[in-house]
Short mmCIF file of C-alpha atoms (C1' of nucleotides) in Angstrom, two decimals:
data_model
loop_
_atom_site.label_atom_id
_atom_site.label_comp_id
_atom_site.label_asym_id
_atom_site.label_seq_id
_atom_site.Cartn_x
_atom_site.Cartn_y
_atom_site.Cartn_z
CA MET A 3 -20.49 44.71 37.98
CA MET A 4 -24.23 44.87 37.16
CA LYS A 5 -24.12 46.33 33.63
CA ARG A 6 -27.37 47.40 32.11
CA ILE A 7 -28.62 44.71 29.78
CA PRO A 8 -29.77 45.95 26.36
CA ASP A 9 -33.31 45.11 25.36
CA VAL A 10 -32.16 43.40 22.13
CA VAL A 11 -30.12 40.99 24.17
CA VAL A 12 -32.96 40.12 26.46
CA ARG A 13 -35.10 39.48 23.41
CA ARG A 14 -32.62 36.96 22.06
CA MET A 15 -32.28 34.94 25.25
CA PRO A 16 -35.50 32.91 24.80
CA LEU A 17 -34.22 31.97 21.34
CA TYR A 18 -31.04 30.63 22.89
CA LEU A 19 -33.12 28.74 25.36
CA ARG A 20 -35.11 27.22 22.58
CA ALA A 21 -31.93 26.21 20.83
CA VAL A 22 -30.32 24.67 23.83
CA GLU A 23 -33.51 22.72 24.61
CA ASP A 24 -33.32 21.29 21.15
CA PHE A 25 -29.72 20.23 21.73
CA ALA A 26 -30.74 18.72 25.05
CA ARG A 27 -33.52 16.80 23.35
CA ARG A 28 -31.04 15.43 20.90
CA GLU A 29 -28.88 14.47 23.89
CA HIS A 30 -25.87 16.66 23.20
CA GLU A 31 -23.72 17.05 26.28
CA VAL A 32 -22.00 20.29 25.16
CA VAL A 33 -22.72 22.87 22.56
CA SER A 34 -20.48 25.54 21.06
CA SER A 35 -21.27 29.13 20.27
CA GLN A 36 -20.79 28.11 16.61
CA GLU A 37 -23.56 25.50 16.86
CA LEU A 38 -25.86 27.86 18.71
CA GLY A 39 -25.18 30.48 16.08
CA ASP A 40 -26.05 28.07 13.26
CA TRP A 41 -29.27 27.09 15.00
CA THR A 42 -30.43 30.60 15.72
CA GLY A 43 -29.05 32.32 12.60
CA LEU A 44 -26.77 34.55 14.62
CA THR A 45 -22.97 34.84 14.63
CA PRO A 46 -21.01 32.87 17.22
CA ALA A 47 -19.48 36.14 18.46
CA GLN A 48 -22.89 37.50 19.14
CA VAL A 49 -23.93 34.45 21.03
CA ARG A 50 -20.84 34.64 23.30
CA LYS A 51 -21.16 38.38 23.81
CA ASP A 52 -24.83 38.07 24.76
CA PHE A 53 -24.02 35.53 27.34
CA THR A 54 -21.35 37.67 28.94
CA PHE A 55 -24.08 40.12 30.05
CA PHE A 56 -25.27 37.44 32.44
CA GLY A 57 -22.11 35.59 33.40
CA GLU A 58 -19.52 33.04 32.12
CA PHE A 59 -21.32 29.87 31.19
CA GLY A 60 -18.77 28.10 29.04
CA LYS A 61 -15.43 26.36 29.25
CA GLN A 62 -12.66 27.48 26.90
CA GLY A 63 -11.68 24.86 24.37
CA ILE A 64 -14.88 22.90 25.17
CA GLY A 65 -18.04 24.89 24.84
CA TYR A 66 -21.15 25.12 26.91
CA ASN A 67 -22.53 22.28 29.03
CA VAL A 68 -26.03 21.88 27.70
CA LYS A 69 -27.76 21.11 30.99
CA PHE A 70 -26.01 23.87 32.80
CA LEU A 71 -26.61 26.44 30.12
CA ARG A 72 -30.25 25.46 29.96
CA GLN A 73 -30.70 25.93 33.71
CA GLN A 74 -28.88 29.26 33.58
CA LEU A 75 -31.10 30.55 30.80
CA ARG A 76 -34.25 29.37 32.57
CA GLU A 77 -33.15 31.25 35.66
CA ILE A 78 -32.33 34.40 33.71
CA LEU A 79 -35.73 34.36 32.15
CA ARG A 80 -37.28 33.47 35.50
CA ILE A 81 -39.16 30.56 34.07
CA SER A 82 -37.73 28.32 36.75
CA GLU A 83 -40.06 30.13 39.17
CA ASN A 84 -43.83 30.67 38.69
CA VAL A 85 -44.71 33.62 36.56
CA HIS A 86 -48.38 34.26 36.24
CA VAL A 87 -49.88 35.71 33.09
CA GLY A 88 -53.30 37.25 32.69
CA LEU A 89 -55.23 37.60 29.43
CA VAL A 90 -57.56 40.55 28.92
CA GLY A 91 -60.07 40.16 26.16
CA PHE A 92 -61.57 36.78 25.38
CA GLY A 93 -62.95 37.37 21.95
CA ASN A 94 -61.70 35.65 18.83
CA LEU A 95 -58.07 36.54 19.21
CA GLY A 96 -58.05 36.08 22.96
CA ARG A 97 -59.50 32.64 22.69
CA ALA A 98 -56.96 31.62 20.05
CA LEU A 99 -54.12 32.90 22.22
CA ALA A 100 -55.50 31.11 25.27
CA HIS A 101 -55.75 27.95 23.24
CA TYR A 102 -52.17 28.25 22.08
CA LEU A 103 -50.77 29.19 25.47
CA ILE A 104 -52.51 26.46 27.38
CA ASP A 105 -51.73 23.70 24.92
CA SER A 106 -48.26 24.54 23.73
CA HIS A 107 -44.90 23.99 25.28
CA VAL A 108 -44.84 27.56 26.54
CA THR A 109 -46.83 26.58 29.55
CA ASP A 110 -45.90 23.01 29.76
CA ASN A 111 -43.18 20.90 28.35
CA PRO A 112 -43.65 17.69 30.30
CA GLU A 113 -41.85 15.26 27.99
CA PHE A 114 -38.84 17.20 28.91
CA GLY A 115 -38.64 17.08 32.68
CA SER A 116 -39.23 20.65 33.75
CA PRO A 117 -42.45 22.33 32.81
CA ASP A 118 -42.33 26.00 32.16
CA LYS A 119 -43.80 27.99 34.97
CA LEU A 120 -45.05 30.78 32.73
CA ARG A 121 -48.73 30.13 33.17
CA VAL A 122 -51.85 31.82 32.00
CA THR A 123 -53.93 31.69 35.18
CA ALA A 124 -56.78 34.10 34.51
CA ALA A 125 -58.69 35.75 31.71
CA PHE A 126 -60.80 38.89 31.73
CA ASP A 127 -63.67 40.15 29.59
CA VAL A 128 -66.78 42.31 29.81
CA ASP A 129 -69.13 39.83 28.09
CA GLU A 130 -71.49 38.71 30.83
CA SER A 131 -72.26 35.46 28.94
CA ILE A 132 -68.67 34.26 29.46
CA VAL A 133 -67.71 36.01 32.71
CA GLY A 134 -67.84 33.41 35.47
CA THR A 135 -67.20 30.46 33.21
CA ASP A 136 -63.96 28.52 32.69
CA TYR A 137 -61.72 27.75 29.78
CA ARG A 138 -59.83 24.55 30.39
CA GLY A 139 -59.66 25.28 34.05
CA MET A 140 -58.77 28.95 33.55
CA PRO A 141 -61.40 31.19 35.16
CA ILE A 142 -62.82 34.19 33.26
CA PHE A 143 -63.42 37.28 35.40
CA HIS A 144 -65.07 40.60 34.67
CA VAL A 145 -62.48 43.30 33.78
CA ASP A 146 -63.68 45.33 36.70
CA ARG A 147 -62.03 42.80 38.95
CA LEU A 148 -58.66 43.15 37.18
CA SER A 149 -56.80 44.86 39.99
CA GLU A 150 -58.21 42.58 42.60
CA ILE A 151 -57.35 39.33 40.76
CA VAL A 152 -53.90 40.65 39.68
CA HIS A 153 -53.00 41.07 43.35
CA GLU A 154 -54.67 37.88 44.46
CA HIS A 155 -53.00 35.70 41.83
CA GLY A 156 -49.69 37.58 41.83
CA ILE A 157 -50.04 38.28 38.08
CA LYS A 158 -46.95 39.92 36.65
CA ILE A 159 -47.66 39.96 32.90
CA ILE A 160 -50.82 40.90 31.06
CA VAL A 161 -51.65 40.03 27.51
CA ILE A 162 -53.97 42.62 25.98
CA ALA A 163 -56.30 41.29 23.28
CA VAL A 164 -59.11 43.78 23.34
CA PRO A 165 -60.45 46.08 20.68
CA ALA A 166 -58.20 49.07 19.98
CA ARG A 167 -60.50 51.63 21.62
CA HIS A 168 -60.35 49.87 25.00
CA ALA A 169 -56.67 48.98 25.03
CA GLN A 170 -55.37 52.18 26.67
CA ALA A 171 -57.84 52.02 29.55
CA VAL A 172 -56.84 48.37 30.17
CA ALA A 173 -53.17 49.30 30.02
CA THR A 174 -53.68 52.09 32.53
CA LYS A 175 -55.47 49.72 34.85
CA CYS A 176 -52.67 47.19 34.54
CA ALA A 177 -50.11 49.79 35.40
CA GLU A 178 -52.05 50.92 38.45
CA ALA A 179 -52.36 47.35 39.56
CA GLY A 180 -48.62 46.93 39.53
CA VAL A 181 -48.30 44.67 36.48
CA LYS A 182 -44.63 44.50 35.39
CA ALA A 183 -45.04 43.84 31.69
CA ILE A 184 -47.67 44.06 28.97
CA LEU A 185 -47.91 42.16 25.65
CA ASN A 186 -50.23 44.24 23.52
CA PHE A 187 -52.02 42.88 20.52
CA ALA A 188 -54.24 45.90 20.01
CA PRO A 189 -53.33 48.25 17.19
CA VAL A 190 -52.57 51.27 19.34
CA THR A 191 -49.47 52.71 20.97
CA LEU A 192 -49.90 52.42 24.66
CA ASN A 193 -48.95 55.05 27.14
CA VAL A 194 -47.74 53.67 30.46
CA PRO A 195 -45.18 54.56 33.05
CA ASP A 196 -41.57 53.74 32.25
CA GLU A 197 -41.39 50.98 34.79
CA VAL A 198 -43.89 48.90 32.90
CA LYS A 199 -42.32 47.05 29.95
CA VAL A 200 -44.49 46.92 26.83
CA HIS A 201 -44.04 44.65 23.79
CA HIS A 202 -46.34 45.31 20.85
CA THR A 203 -47.45 42.77 18.29
CA ASP A 204 -49.37 44.39 15.55
CA LEU A 205 -50.61 42.37 12.64
CA THR A 206 -51.56 45.44 10.59
CA LEU A 207 -48.19 47.04 11.01
CA GLU A 208 -46.38 43.83 10.11
CA LEU A 209 -48.40 43.23 6.95
CA GLN A 210 -48.15 46.84 5.83
CA SER A 211 -44.39 46.88 6.25
CA LEU A 212 -44.12 43.59 4.39
CA ALA A 213 -46.19 45.07 1.59
CA PHE A 214 -43.31 47.46 0.94
CA TYR A 215 -41.20 44.53 -0.16
CA THR A 216 -43.73 43.12 -2.65
CA ALA A 217 -42.42 45.27 -5.50
CA MET B 13 -30.27 58.90 -5.69
CA MET B 14 -31.91 55.63 -4.67
CA LYS B 15 -30.29 55.07 -1.24
CA ARG B 16 -30.94 51.70 0.39
CA ILE B 17 -33.69 51.94 2.89
CA PRO B 18 -33.00 50.40 6.33
CA ASP B 19 -35.41 47.81 7.55
CA VAL B 20 -36.10 49.68 10.77
CA VAL B 21 -37.34 52.66 8.77
CA VAL B 22 -39.66 50.57 6.64
CA ARG B 23 -41.09 49.09 9.82
CA ARG B 24 -41.92 52.54 11.13
CA MET B 25 -43.73 53.76 8.00
CA PRO B 26 -47.06 52.02 8.75
CA LEU B 27 -47.03 53.68 12.13
CA TYR B 28 -46.69 57.08 10.53
CA LEU B 29 -49.48 56.12 8.17
CA ARG B 30 -51.68 55.29 11.15
CA ALA B 31 -50.79 58.56 12.82
CA VAL B 32 -51.53 60.65 9.77
CA GLU B 33 -54.82 58.86 9.18
CA ASP B 34 -55.80 59.80 12.72
CA PHE B 35 -54.90 63.48 12.08
CA ALA B 36 -56.92 63.23 8.83
CA ARG B 37 -59.88 61.82 10.73
CA ARG B 38 -59.66 64.76 13.11
CA GLU B 39 -59.59 67.02 10.10
CA HIS B 40 -56.16 68.55 10.53
CA GLU B 41 -54.87 70.10 7.34
CA VAL B 42 -51.19 70.05 8.33
CA VAL B 43 -49.17 68.09 10.78
CA SER B 44 -45.64 68.77 12.08
CA SER B 45 -42.91 66.27 12.83
CA GLN B 46 -43.38 67.25 16.43
CA GLU B 47 -46.98 66.14 16.41
CA LEU B 48 -46.26 62.93 14.57
CA GLY B 49 -43.49 62.32 17.06
CA ASP B 50 -45.80 62.81 20.03
CA TRP B 51 -48.37 60.49 18.50
CA THR B 52 -45.92 57.69 17.66
CA GLY B 53 -43.61 58.11 20.65
CA LEU B 54 -40.64 58.90 18.43
CA THR B 55 -38.52 62.03 18.19
CA PRO B 56 -39.39 64.71 15.66
CA ALA B 57 -35.87 64.35 14.21
CA GLN B 58 -36.40 60.66 13.59
CA VAL B 59 -39.73 61.30 11.86
CA ARG B 60 -38.09 63.83 9.50
CA LYS B 61 -35.02 61.68 8.88
CA ASP B 62 -37.17 58.65 8.12
CA PHE B 63 -39.22 60.57 5.52
CA THR B 64 -36.09 61.78 3.72
CA PHE B 65 -35.39 58.21 2.65
CA PHE B 66 -38.47 58.46 0.42
CA GLY B 67 -38.52 62.13 -0.59
CA GLU B 68 -39.34 65.64 0.67
CA PHE B 69 -42.95 65.69 1.79
CA GLY B 70 -43.03 68.85 3.99
CA LYS B 71 -42.90 72.57 3.71
CA GLN B 72 -40.40 74.41 5.83
CA GLY B 73 -41.98 76.61 8.39
CA ILE B 74 -45.31 74.94 7.79
CA GLY B 75 -45.21 71.15 8.26
CA TYR B 76 -46.68 68.28 6.28
CA ASN B 77 -49.98 68.51 4.38
CA VAL B 78 -52.01 65.68 5.82
CA LYS B 79 -53.74 64.54 2.68
CA PHE B 80 -50.59 64.68 0.66
CA LEU B 81 -48.45 62.88 3.27
CA ARG B 82 -51.15 60.21 3.62
CA GLN B 83 -51.14 59.56 -0.08
CA GLN B 84 -47.37 59.37 -0.18
CA LEU B 85 -47.17 56.90 2.62
CA ARG B 86 -49.91 54.72 1.05
CA GLU B 87 -47.89 54.67 -2.20
CA ILE B 88 -44.65 53.88 -0.42
CA LEU B 89 -46.31 50.97 1.37
CA ARG B 90 -48.04 49.94 -1.85
CA ILE B 91 -51.44 49.77 -0.30
CA SER B 92 -52.83 52.06 -2.97
CA GLU B 93 -52.50 49.08 -5.31
CA ASN B 94 -53.92 45.63 -4.72
CA VAL B 95 -51.73 43.37 -2.58
CA HIS B 96 -53.00 39.89 -2.16
CA VAL B 97 -52.27 37.96 0.98
CA GLY B 98 -52.65 34.22 1.60
CA LEU B 99 -53.13 32.53 4.92
CA VAL B 100 -51.70 29.01 5.42
CA GLY B 101 -53.16 27.12 8.40
CA PHE B 102 -56.76 27.52 9.28
CA GLY B 103 -56.75 26.08 12.85
CA ASN B 104 -57.49 28.15 15.94
CA LEU B 105 -54.90 30.84 15.32
CA GLY B 106 -55.39 31.00 11.54
CA ARG B 107 -59.15 31.51 12.00
CA ALA B 108 -58.62 34.20 14.57
CA LEU B 109 -56.24 35.94 12.24
CA ALA B 110 -58.63 35.58 9.30
CA HIS B 111 -61.40 37.05 11.42
CA TYR B 112 -59.29 39.94 12.40
CA LEU B 113 -57.96 40.65 8.94
CA ILE B 114 -61.26 40.45 7.19
CA ASP B 115 -63.15 42.59 9.69
CA SER B 116 -60.62 45.18 10.67
CA HIS B 117 -59.51 48.32 9.04
CA VAL B 118 -56.47 46.59 7.59
CA THR B 119 -58.43 45.23 4.76
CA ASP B 120 -61.18 47.77 4.65
CA ASN B 121 -61.51 51.26 6.02
CA PRO B 122 -64.58 52.46 4.14
CA GLU B 123 -65.69 55.25 6.50
CA PHE B 124 -62.50 56.88 5.36
CA GLY B 125 -62.77 57.04 1.65
CA SER B 126 -60.02 54.78 0.47
CA PRO B 127 -60.10 51.11 1.45
CA ASP B 128 -56.80 49.38 1.97
CA LYS B 129 -55.99 47.09 -0.86
CA LEU B 130 -54.09 44.69 1.31
CA ARG B 131 -56.52 41.71 1.06
CA VAL B 132 -56.56 38.20 2.31
CA THR B 133 -57.89 36.43 -0.71
CA ALA B 134 -57.18 32.79 0.01
CA ALA B 135 -56.57 30.38 2.88
CA PHE B 136 -54.93 26.93 2.84
CA ASP B 137 -55.14 23.93 5.10
CA VAL B 138 -54.86 20.17 5.01
CA ASP B 139 -58.08 19.37 6.89
CA GLU B 140 -60.39 17.84 4.31
CA SER B 141 -63.44 18.90 6.33
CA ILE B 142 -62.75 22.54 5.67
CA VAL B 143 -60.94 22.45 2.32
CA GLY B 144 -63.38 23.48 -0.33
CA THR B 145 -65.46 25.63 2.04
CA ASP B 146 -65.55 29.39 2.42
CA TYR B 147 -64.95 31.79 5.23
CA ARG B 148 -66.85 35.00 4.66
CA GLY B 149 -66.27 34.75 0.97
CA MET B 150 -62.60 33.67 1.26
CA PRO B 151 -62.05 30.22 -0.26
CA ILE B 152 -60.09 27.58 1.58
CA PHE B 153 -57.80 25.40 -0.57
CA HIS B 154 -55.74 22.32 0.10
CA VAL B 155 -52.07 23.26 0.79
CA ASP B 156 -51.04 21.12 -2.18
CA ARG B 157 -52.51 23.81 -4.38
CA LEU B 158 -50.49 26.56 -2.81
CA SER B 159 -48.18 27.22 -5.77
CA GLU B 160 -51.04 27.04 -8.28
CA ILE B 161 -53.29 29.47 -6.36
CA VAL B 162 -50.42 31.81 -5.50
CA HIS B 163 -49.79 32.31 -9.21
CA GLU B 164 -53.44 32.44 -10.15
CA HIS B 165 -54.36 35.04 -7.49
CA GLY B 166 -51.07 36.94 -7.70
CA ILE B 167 -50.45 36.40 -4.03
CA LYS B 168 -47.36 38.29 -2.78
CA ILE B 169 -47.49 37.78 1.00
CA ILE B 170 -48.15 34.62 2.90
CA VAL B 171 -49.13 34.44 6.61
CA ILE B 172 -48.01 31.14 8.15
CA ALA B 173 -50.15 29.89 11.00
CA VAL B 174 -49.47 26.17 10.95
CA PRO B 175 -47.89 23.95 13.65
CA ALA B 176 -44.15 24.39 14.11
CA ARG B 177 -43.23 21.01 12.50
CA HIS B 178 -44.87 22.00 9.20
CA ALA B 179 -43.76 25.64 9.01
CA GLN B 180 -40.41 25.13 7.22
CA ALA B 181 -42.01 22.99 4.49
CA VAL B 182 -44.69 25.60 3.89
CA ALA B 183 -42.06 28.40 3.79
CA THR B 184 -40.00 26.47 1.23
CA LYS B 185 -43.05 26.06 -0.93
CA CYS B 186 -43.84 29.73 -0.64
CA ALA B 187 -40.33 30.71 -1.70
CA GLU B 188 -40.50 28.34 -4.67
CA ALA B 189 -43.92 29.76 -5.68
CA GLY B 190 -42.33 33.27 -5.80
CA VAL B 191 -43.93 34.74 -2.72
CA LYS B 192 -42.19 37.97 -1.81
CA ALA B 193 -42.76 38.10 1.95
CA ILE B 194 -43.78 35.82 4.82
CA LEU B 195 -45.27 36.68 8.16
CA ASN B 196 -44.49 33.69 10.34
CA PHE B 197 -46.46 32.84 13.47
CA ALA B 198 -44.89 29.41 14.01
CA PRO B 199 -42.31 29.09 16.71
CA VAL B 200 -39.41 28.20 14.40
CA THR B 201 -36.71 30.13 12.61
CA LEU B 202 -37.37 29.81 8.90
CA ASN B 203 -34.74 29.25 6.30
CA VAL B 204 -35.54 30.87 3.03
CA PRO B 205 -33.63 32.56 0.15
CA ASP B 206 -32.54 36.12 0.85
CA GLU B 207 -34.93 37.61 -1.62
CA VAL B 208 -37.87 36.50 0.48
CA LYS B 209 -38.53 38.92 3.41
CA VAL B 210 -39.56 37.20 6.65
CA HIS B 211 -41.13 38.72 9.73
CA HIS B 212 -41.53 36.55 12.73
CA THR B 213 -44.14 36.91 15.45
CA ASP B 214 -43.53 34.46 18.24
CA LEU B 215 -45.83 34.57 21.30
CA THR B 216 -43.51 32.26 23.29
CA LEU B 217 -40.45 34.37 22.69
CA GLU B 218 -42.30 37.56 23.61
CA LEU B 219 -43.67 36.20 26.81
CA GLN B 220 -40.38 34.66 27.88
CA SER B 221 -38.50 37.84 27.24
CA LEU B 222 -41.10 39.84 29.15
CA ALA B 223 -40.73 37.41 32.04
CA PHE B 224 -37.19 38.77 32.43
CA TYR B 225 -38.63 42.08 33.46
CA THR B 226 -40.94 40.68 36.17
CA ALA B 227 -38.28 40.82 38.88
"C1'" DG C 24 -6.17 22.24 18.85
"C1'" DA C 25 -10.49 23.97 20.18
"C1'" DT C 26 -13.36 27.34 21.98
"C1'" DT C 27 -14.46 30.91 25.31
"C1'" DG C 28 -14.51 35.78 26.96
"C1'" DT C 29 -13.50 40.43 25.78
"C1'" DG C 30 -11.24 44.97 24.50
"C1'" DA C 31 -10.96 47.40 20.28
"C1'" DA C 32 -12.69 48.51 15.75
"C1'" DC C 33 -16.45 49.06 13.02
"C1'" DG C 34 -20.88 50.25 11.23
"C1'" DG C 35 -25.39 51.65 11.37
"C1'" DA C 36 -29.07 54.15 13.54
"C1'" DT C 37 -30.38 58.14 16.34
"C1'" DT C 38 -30.00 62.67 17.78
"C1'" DC C 39 -28.14 67.27 17.40
"C1'" DA C 40 -27.94 71.64 15.60
"C1'" DC C 41 -28.33 74.69 12.13
"C1'" DA C 42 -28.86 76.38 7.29
"C1'" DG C 43 -32.59 77.23 4.26
"C1'" DC C 44 -37.04 78.39 3.08
"C1'" DA C 45 -42.18 79.58 3.67
"C1'" DT D 4 -40.87 83.31 13.09
"C1'" DG D 5 -41.60 78.26 12.61
"C1'" DC D 6 -40.55 74.11 10.83
"C1'" DT D 7 -38.24 71.16 7.41
"C1'" DG D 8 -34.19 68.74 5.55
"C1'" DT D 9 -29.64 67.28 6.46
"C1'" DG D 10 -24.50 66.96 7.50
"C1'" DA D 11 -22.01 66.14 11.68
"C1'" DA D 12 -21.65 64.29 16.06
"C1'" DT D 13 -23.04 60.77 19.05
"C1'" DC D 14 -24.67 56.54 20.74
"C1'" DC D 15 -25.13 51.73 20.62
"C1'" DG D 16 -25.03 47.14 18.96
"C1'" DT D 17 -22.20 43.89 16.11
"C1'" DT D 18 -18.14 41.93 14.58
"C1'" DC D 19 -13.19 41.20 14.85
"C1'" DA D 20 -9.26 39.26 16.55
"C1'" DC D 21 -6.64 37.42 20.04
"C1'" DA D 22 -5.10 36.23 24.83
"C1'" DA D 23 -6.51 32.92 28.17
"C1'" DT D 24 -7.73 28.37 29.15
"C1'" DC D 25 -9.19 23.57 28.72
#
DNA sequence: GATTGTGAACGGATTCACAGCA
DNA sequence: TGCTGTGAATCCGTTCACAATC
């Protein structure tokens, strides 16, 4: 029964969640694959097919119950439980990311009943002038304590926002500490064991590939 | 002869450029598809196939001349000419992006002979307290002047770093002003004419999809 | 009548495997 | 011999189309 779920499908699930939360906010009771498709820019067939990887959430002739679908998606993405995120690198980019993550609806969506439990609970840096301080209640540790704190806080995901030359060392440490997933903002290809999932966001690569289309 | 080039291929080209610049830095004269594959984490066959979309850059039995390949890739990505980039939204994220773009090797790689000509030349915001000021020589304009400045500076790419609720309006303005490509950091799906290329970087979506793998 | 869930068809991207050339 | 360039084969994700169901 447990078919392997393609990565592309997993990447679309949060988008469906965002869509269904919007329908919920607008107090729709049900939503069709057609409506979800319009909202996300995908085909209705794709929406339905994607869902089948995880189960049968709809009713034929009717559509999907918004509340039920929302809950299912939250469970699939595990944001109905607590997922702790660590942030390594508290320079310019790191601070901007922390600001965004702590303020935005990612970490808290209170007007809407159920706050996300995807939480940035610790930051790491090497700069002694900020190690030991707090950012909006989030403690900043020295990177040397990464492994220790990852275990203590049960951190599962690490966001890497350090300079390129340090990124691989941090990634290796993360892998050793048992981190499950890494979101890498440094402009280097990371080498980690297969069991660690890596997503890479690279401003340089994005801009350079867009430059191709400026003809 | 001019076959259509798949988007996935275009997205890999900057990675090849980064690889070949590294080989150049280490003073290799030639590089094989095998070596490029190891560096990038792709298969040699894929590297070769990707290149064929743009021409024949190698010598059979030998490999690719590093200097020549580098030049070819820079021309393909149009970073041998000037490409002007504008940044809309100069809050926390926008400032961090500006900092990164202005300092990093994206915009300038002088130790290496030929600086990239992908340059952030203007920022836009609505905050009157920063409009009219400079950031490291980059002027900050009011968003109302977007179209005017885009034409004046010949801006081809816009980076959107505004709050979600304003992103669509900005994107529409960009499209009207003739911008060729948009890099969107706001957590919304943008609706623009097909001739405008959009890449989307969404921290929320990335983290939520990674959360799936934390089981 | 409407809409889901899904097997089958399709299409596009990756990999294979080898001919051709240095 | 070594490595590129590429047609053929394969793999994988998307779309189609329709039976099942409300």
